[in-house]
PDB file of C-alpha atoms in Angstrom:
ATOM      1  CA  MET A  23       1.726  16.185 -13.514  1.00  0.00           C
ATOM      2  CA  GLU A  24       4.058  19.015 -12.493  1.00  0.00           C
ATOM      3  CA  VAL A  25       1.815  21.550 -14.218  1.00  0.00           C
ATOM      4  CA  LEU A  26      -1.208  20.209 -12.369  1.00  0.00           C
ATOM      5  CA  SER A  27       0.679  20.248  -9.079  1.00  0.00           C
ATOM      6  CA  SER A  28       1.869  23.840  -9.592  1.00  0.00           C
ATOM      7  CA  MET A  29      -1.666  24.937 -10.499  1.00  0.00           C
ATOM      8  CA  TRP A  30      -2.893  23.227  -7.324  1.00  0.00           C
ATOM      9  CA  HIS A  31      -0.343  25.066  -5.184  1.00  0.00           C
ATOM     10  CA  SER A  32      -1.177  28.407  -6.805  1.00  0.00           C
ATOM     11  CA  LEU A  33      -4.693  28.134  -5.363  1.00  0.00           C
ATOM     12  CA  GLU A  34      -5.148  29.552  -1.908  1.00  0.00           C
ATOM     13  CA  GLN A  35      -5.262  26.560   0.415  1.00  0.00           C
ATOM     14  CA  ASP A  36      -7.218  26.466   3.642  1.00  0.00           C
ATOM     15  CA  PRO A  37      -4.622  26.650   6.447  1.00  0.00           C
ATOM     16  CA  ARG A  38      -6.740  24.273   8.558  1.00  0.00           C
ATOM     17  CA  LEU A  39      -5.994  21.503   6.049  1.00  0.00           C
ATOM     18  CA  LYS A  40      -2.241  21.979   5.619  1.00  0.00           C
ATOM     19  CA  GLY A  41      -0.152  18.873   6.160  1.00  0.00           C
ATOM     20  CA  ARG A  42      -2.963  16.360   5.676  1.00  0.00           C
ATOM     21  CA  PRO A  43      -2.331  13.469   3.292  1.00  0.00           C
ATOM     22  CA  LEU A  44      -4.233  13.636  -0.016  1.00  0.00           C
ATOM     23  CA  ILE A  45      -4.958  17.361   0.465  1.00  0.00           C
ATOM     24  CA  ASP A  46      -1.589  19.044  -0.054  1.00  0.00           C
ATOM     25  CA  SER A  47      -1.235  17.809  -3.632  1.00  0.00           C
ATOM     26  CA  PRO A  48      -3.482  16.210  -6.265  1.00  0.00           C
ATOM     27  CA  VAL A  49      -0.787  13.648  -7.092  1.00  0.00           C
ATOM     28  CA  PRO A  50      -1.769  11.002  -4.480  1.00  0.00           C
ATOM     29  CA  VAL A  51      -5.449  10.983  -5.488  1.00  0.00           C
ATOM     30  CA  PHE A  52      -4.625  10.829  -9.205  1.00  0.00           C
ATOM     31  CA  SER A  53      -2.099   8.045  -8.497  1.00  0.00           C
ATOM     32  CA  ILE A  54      -4.698   6.031  -6.577  1.00  0.00           C
ATOM     33  CA  ILE A  55      -7.289   6.464  -9.327  1.00  0.00           C
ATOM     34  CA  GLY A  56      -4.734   5.649 -12.043  1.00  0.00           C
ATOM     35  CA  THR A  57      -3.609   2.490 -10.248  1.00  0.00           C
ATOM     36  CA  TYR A  58      -7.240   1.510  -9.715  1.00  0.00           C
ATOM     37  CA  LEU A  59      -8.079   1.940 -13.405  1.00  0.00           C
ATOM     38  CA  ILE A  60      -5.019  -0.022 -14.520  1.00  0.00           C
ATOM     39  CA  PHE A  61      -5.901  -2.882 -12.159  1.00  0.00           C
ATOM     40  CA  VAL A  62      -9.621  -2.989 -12.940  1.00  0.00           C
ATOM     41  CA  LEU A  63      -9.320  -2.622 -16.703  1.00  0.00           C
ATOM     42  CA  ARG A  64      -6.092  -4.536 -17.475  1.00  0.00           C
ATOM     43  CA  VAL A  65      -4.154  -6.291 -14.731  1.00  0.00           C
ATOM     44  CA  GLY A  66      -7.072  -7.747 -12.750  1.00  0.00           C
ATOM     45  CA  PRO A  67      -8.915  -9.393 -15.651  1.00  0.00           C
ATOM     46  CA  GLN A  68      -5.629 -10.778 -17.061  1.00  0.00           C
ATOM     47  CA  MET A  69      -4.656 -12.076 -13.619  1.00  0.00           C
ATOM     48  CA  MET A  70      -8.028 -13.776 -13.100  1.00  0.00           C
ATOM     49  CA  ARG A  71      -8.262 -15.245 -16.610  1.00  0.00           C
ATOM     50  CA  ASP A  72      -6.574 -18.557 -15.670  1.00  0.00           C
ATOM     51  CA  ARG A  73      -7.503 -18.653 -11.983  1.00  0.00           C
ATOM     52  CA  LYS A  74     -10.496 -19.686  -9.957  1.00  0.00           C
ATOM     53  CA  PRO A  75     -12.585 -16.808  -8.636  1.00  0.00           C
ATOM     54  CA  VAL A  76     -11.725 -15.712  -5.111  1.00  0.00           C
ATOM     55  CA  ASN A  77     -14.559 -16.083  -2.599  1.00  0.00           C
ATOM     56  CA  VAL A  78     -14.979 -12.550  -1.286  1.00  0.00           C
ATOM     57  CA  LYS A  79     -18.643 -12.710  -0.224  1.00  0.00           C
ATOM     58  CA  SER A  80     -17.988 -12.527   3.528  1.00  0.00           C
ATOM     59  CA  PHE A  81     -15.488  -9.712   3.207  1.00  0.00           C
ATOM     60  CA  ALA A  82     -17.721  -7.863   0.723  1.00  0.00           C
ATOM     61  CA  ARG A  83     -20.689  -8.015   3.104  1.00  0.00           C
ATOM     62  CA  VAL A  84     -18.666  -6.681   6.025  1.00  0.00           C
ATOM     63  CA  PHE A  85     -17.077  -4.045   3.804  1.00  0.00           C
ATOM     64  CA  ASN A  86     -20.439  -2.898   2.426  1.00  0.00           C
ATOM     65  CA  LEU A  87     -21.891  -2.736   5.950  1.00  0.00           C
ATOM     66  CA  TYR A  88     -18.927  -0.576   6.956  1.00  0.00           C
ATOM     67  CA  GLN A  89     -19.546   1.681   3.955  1.00  0.00           C
ATOM     68  CA  VAL A  90     -23.225   2.108   4.857  1.00  0.00           C
ATOM     69  CA  LEU A  91     -22.485   2.817   8.529  1.00  0.00           C
ATOM     70  CA  ILE A  92     -19.683   5.306   7.875  1.00  0.00           C
ATOM     71  CA  SER A  93     -21.795   7.081   5.239  1.00  0.00           C
ATOM     72  CA  ALA A  94     -24.734   7.324   7.664  1.00  0.00           C
ATOM     73  CA  TRP A  95     -22.405   8.697  10.345  1.00  0.00           C
ATOM     74  CA  THR A  96     -21.054  11.238   7.864  1.00  0.00           C
ATOM     75  CA  VAL A  97     -24.532  12.458   6.884  1.00  0.00           C
ATOM     76  CA  TYR A  98     -25.546  12.722  10.544  1.00  0.00           C
ATOM     77  CA  THR A  99     -22.373  14.596  11.538  1.00  0.00           C
ATOM     78  CA  VAL A 100     -22.584  17.020   8.613  1.00  0.00           C
ATOM     79  CA  CYS A 101     -26.254  17.758   9.355  1.00  0.00           C
ATOM     80  CA  VAL A 102     -25.586  18.339  13.066  1.00  0.00           C
ATOM     81  CA  CYS A 103     -22.551  20.545  12.420  1.00  0.00           C
ATOM     82  CA  CYS A 104     -24.286  22.586   9.724  1.00  0.00           C
ATOM     83  CA  TYR A 105     -27.294  23.087  11.998  1.00  0.00           C
ATOM     84  CA  LYS A 106     -25.105  24.183  14.926  1.00  0.00           C
ATOM     85  CA  LEU A 107     -23.123  26.541  12.701  1.00  0.00           C
ATOM     86  CA  GLY A 108     -26.187  27.879  10.898  1.00  0.00           C
ATOM     87  CA  ILE A 109     -24.715  26.956   7.544  1.00  0.00           C
ATOM     88  CA  GLY A 110     -27.146  27.057   4.642  1.00  0.00           C
ATOM     89  CA  TYR A 111     -26.967  26.833   0.887  1.00  0.00           C
ATOM     90  CA  GLY A 112     -24.971  29.608  -0.765  1.00  0.00           C
ATOM     91  CA  GLU A 113     -23.211  30.775   2.391  1.00  0.00           C
ATOM     92  CA  PRO A 114     -19.672  32.145   2.170  1.00  0.00           C
ATOM     93  CA  PRO A 115     -16.943  29.763   3.373  1.00  0.00           C
ATOM     94  CA  ASN A 116     -16.542  29.416   7.123  1.00  0.00           C
ATOM     95  CA  THR A 117     -12.936  30.150   8.117  1.00  0.00           C
ATOM     96  CA  GLN A 118     -13.290  29.741  11.875  1.00  0.00           C
ATOM     97  CA  ARG A 119     -11.389  27.253  14.020  1.00  0.00           C
ATOM     98  CA  ASP A 120     -14.089  26.538  16.595  1.00  0.00           C
ATOM     99  CA  PRO A 121     -14.673  22.889  17.643  1.00  0.00           C
ATOM    100  CA  THR A 122     -17.850  22.449  15.574  1.00  0.00           C
ATOM    101  CA  THR A 123     -16.211  23.753  12.401  1.00  0.00           C
ATOM    102  CA  MET A 124     -13.159  21.559  12.965  1.00  0.00           C
ATOM    103  CA  ARG A 125     -15.446  18.557  13.574  1.00  0.00           C
ATOM    104  CA  LEU A 126     -17.135  19.257  10.232  1.00  0.00           C
ATOM    105  CA  ILE A 127     -13.780  19.584   8.461  1.00  0.00           C
ATOM    106  CA  ASN A 128     -12.509  16.332  10.009  1.00  0.00           C
ATOM    107  CA  CYS A 129     -15.732  14.541   9.069  1.00  0.00           C
ATOM    108  CA  LEU A 130     -15.460  15.637   5.445  1.00  0.00           C
ATOM    109  CA  TYR A 131     -11.784  14.679   5.403  1.00  0.00           C
ATOM    110  CA  ILE A 132     -12.723  11.180   6.592  1.00  0.00           C
ATOM    111  CA  TYR A 133     -15.410  11.142   3.899  1.00  0.00           C
ATOM    112  CA  LEU A 134     -12.688  11.638   1.267  1.00  0.00           C
ATOM    113  CA  PHE A 135     -11.043   8.413   2.476  1.00  0.00           C
ATOM    114  CA  VAL A 136     -14.403   6.635   2.473  1.00  0.00           C
ATOM    115  CA  ARG A 137     -15.005   7.608  -1.162  1.00  0.00           C
ATOM    116  CA  ILE A 138     -11.545   6.401  -2.104  1.00  0.00           C
ATOM    117  CA  SER A 139     -12.153   3.134  -0.238  1.00  0.00           C
ATOM    118  CA  ASP A 140     -15.268   2.683  -2.411  1.00  0.00           C
ATOM    119  CA  LEU A 141     -12.874   1.685  -5.175  1.00  0.00           C
ATOM    120  CA  ILE A 142     -12.229  -1.556  -3.266  1.00  0.00           C
ATOM    121  CA  ASP A 143     -15.736  -2.719  -4.184  1.00  0.00           C
ATOM    122  CA  THR A 144     -14.860  -2.915  -7.877  1.00  0.00           C
ATOM    123  CA  VAL A 145     -11.576  -4.647  -7.081  1.00  0.00           C
ATOM    124  CA  LEU A 146     -13.625  -7.297  -5.240  1.00  0.00           C
ATOM    125  CA  PHE A 147     -15.777  -7.752  -8.352  1.00  0.00           C
ATOM    126  CA  VAL A 148     -12.649  -8.331 -10.431  1.00  0.00           C
ATOM    127  CA  LEU A 149     -11.211 -10.814  -7.912  1.00  0.00           C
ATOM    128  CA  SER A 150     -14.474 -12.732  -7.708  1.00  0.00           C
ATOM    129  CA  ASP A 151     -14.506 -12.875 -11.523  1.00  0.00           C
ATOM    130  CA  PHE A 152     -17.840 -11.088 -11.586  1.00  0.00           C
ATOM    131  CA  GLN A 153     -18.747 -10.580 -15.216  1.00  0.00           C
ATOM    132  CA  VAL A 154     -20.855  -7.733 -16.528  1.00  0.00           C
ATOM    133  CA  LYS A 155     -22.768 -10.268 -18.642  1.00  0.00           C
ATOM    134  CA  LYS A 156     -23.854 -12.067 -15.465  1.00  0.00           C
ATOM    135  CA  MET A 157     -24.955  -8.779 -13.946  1.00  0.00           C
ATOM    136  CA  LYS A 158     -27.011  -7.829 -17.014  1.00  0.00           C
ATOM    137  CA  ARG A 159     -28.692 -11.242 -16.976  1.00  0.00           C
ATOM    138  CA  SER A 160     -29.472 -10.928 -13.244  1.00  0.00           C
ATOM    139  CA  VAL A 161     -30.926  -7.454 -13.706  1.00  0.00           C
ATOM    140  CA  ALA A 162     -32.998  -8.605 -16.691  1.00  0.00           C
ATOM    141  CA  LEU A 163     -34.395 -11.538 -14.684  1.00  0.00           C
ATOM    142  CA  PHE A 164     -35.147  -9.261 -11.727  1.00  0.00           C
ATOM    143  CA  ILE A 165     -36.998  -6.728 -13.909  1.00  0.00           C
ATOM    144  CA  ASN A 166     -39.102  -9.386 -15.651  1.00  0.00           C
TER     145      ASN A 166
END
């Protein structure tokens, strides 16, 4: 992990992002993903083996609505900022600190947290004892 961290720091970092959690080093993101994988693949299924499934339907619905709304806001904000800045495909990086550029940077930073929070969805599946077999059967019935 030290090698990865030193490689990360050898890259030229955008000064507008210095000091923000999850950006200064790759270690937090890799730790979150590693913990997620350990829980979803090992700990969660073992923990739920002898327990009743947790009812997470209400929370899952609210959580998924939040995910849809925040993703829609992100798309809208990115489109508006890119239009105002005249950013198109293949443009060189924008290094300005004007309010529109900073709004775009903040929006994309929030988007990073939204993508990480997407991992919660799978954790909910594990806690509700959702089995892949059930999903395959549901999909097969829906298709037929």
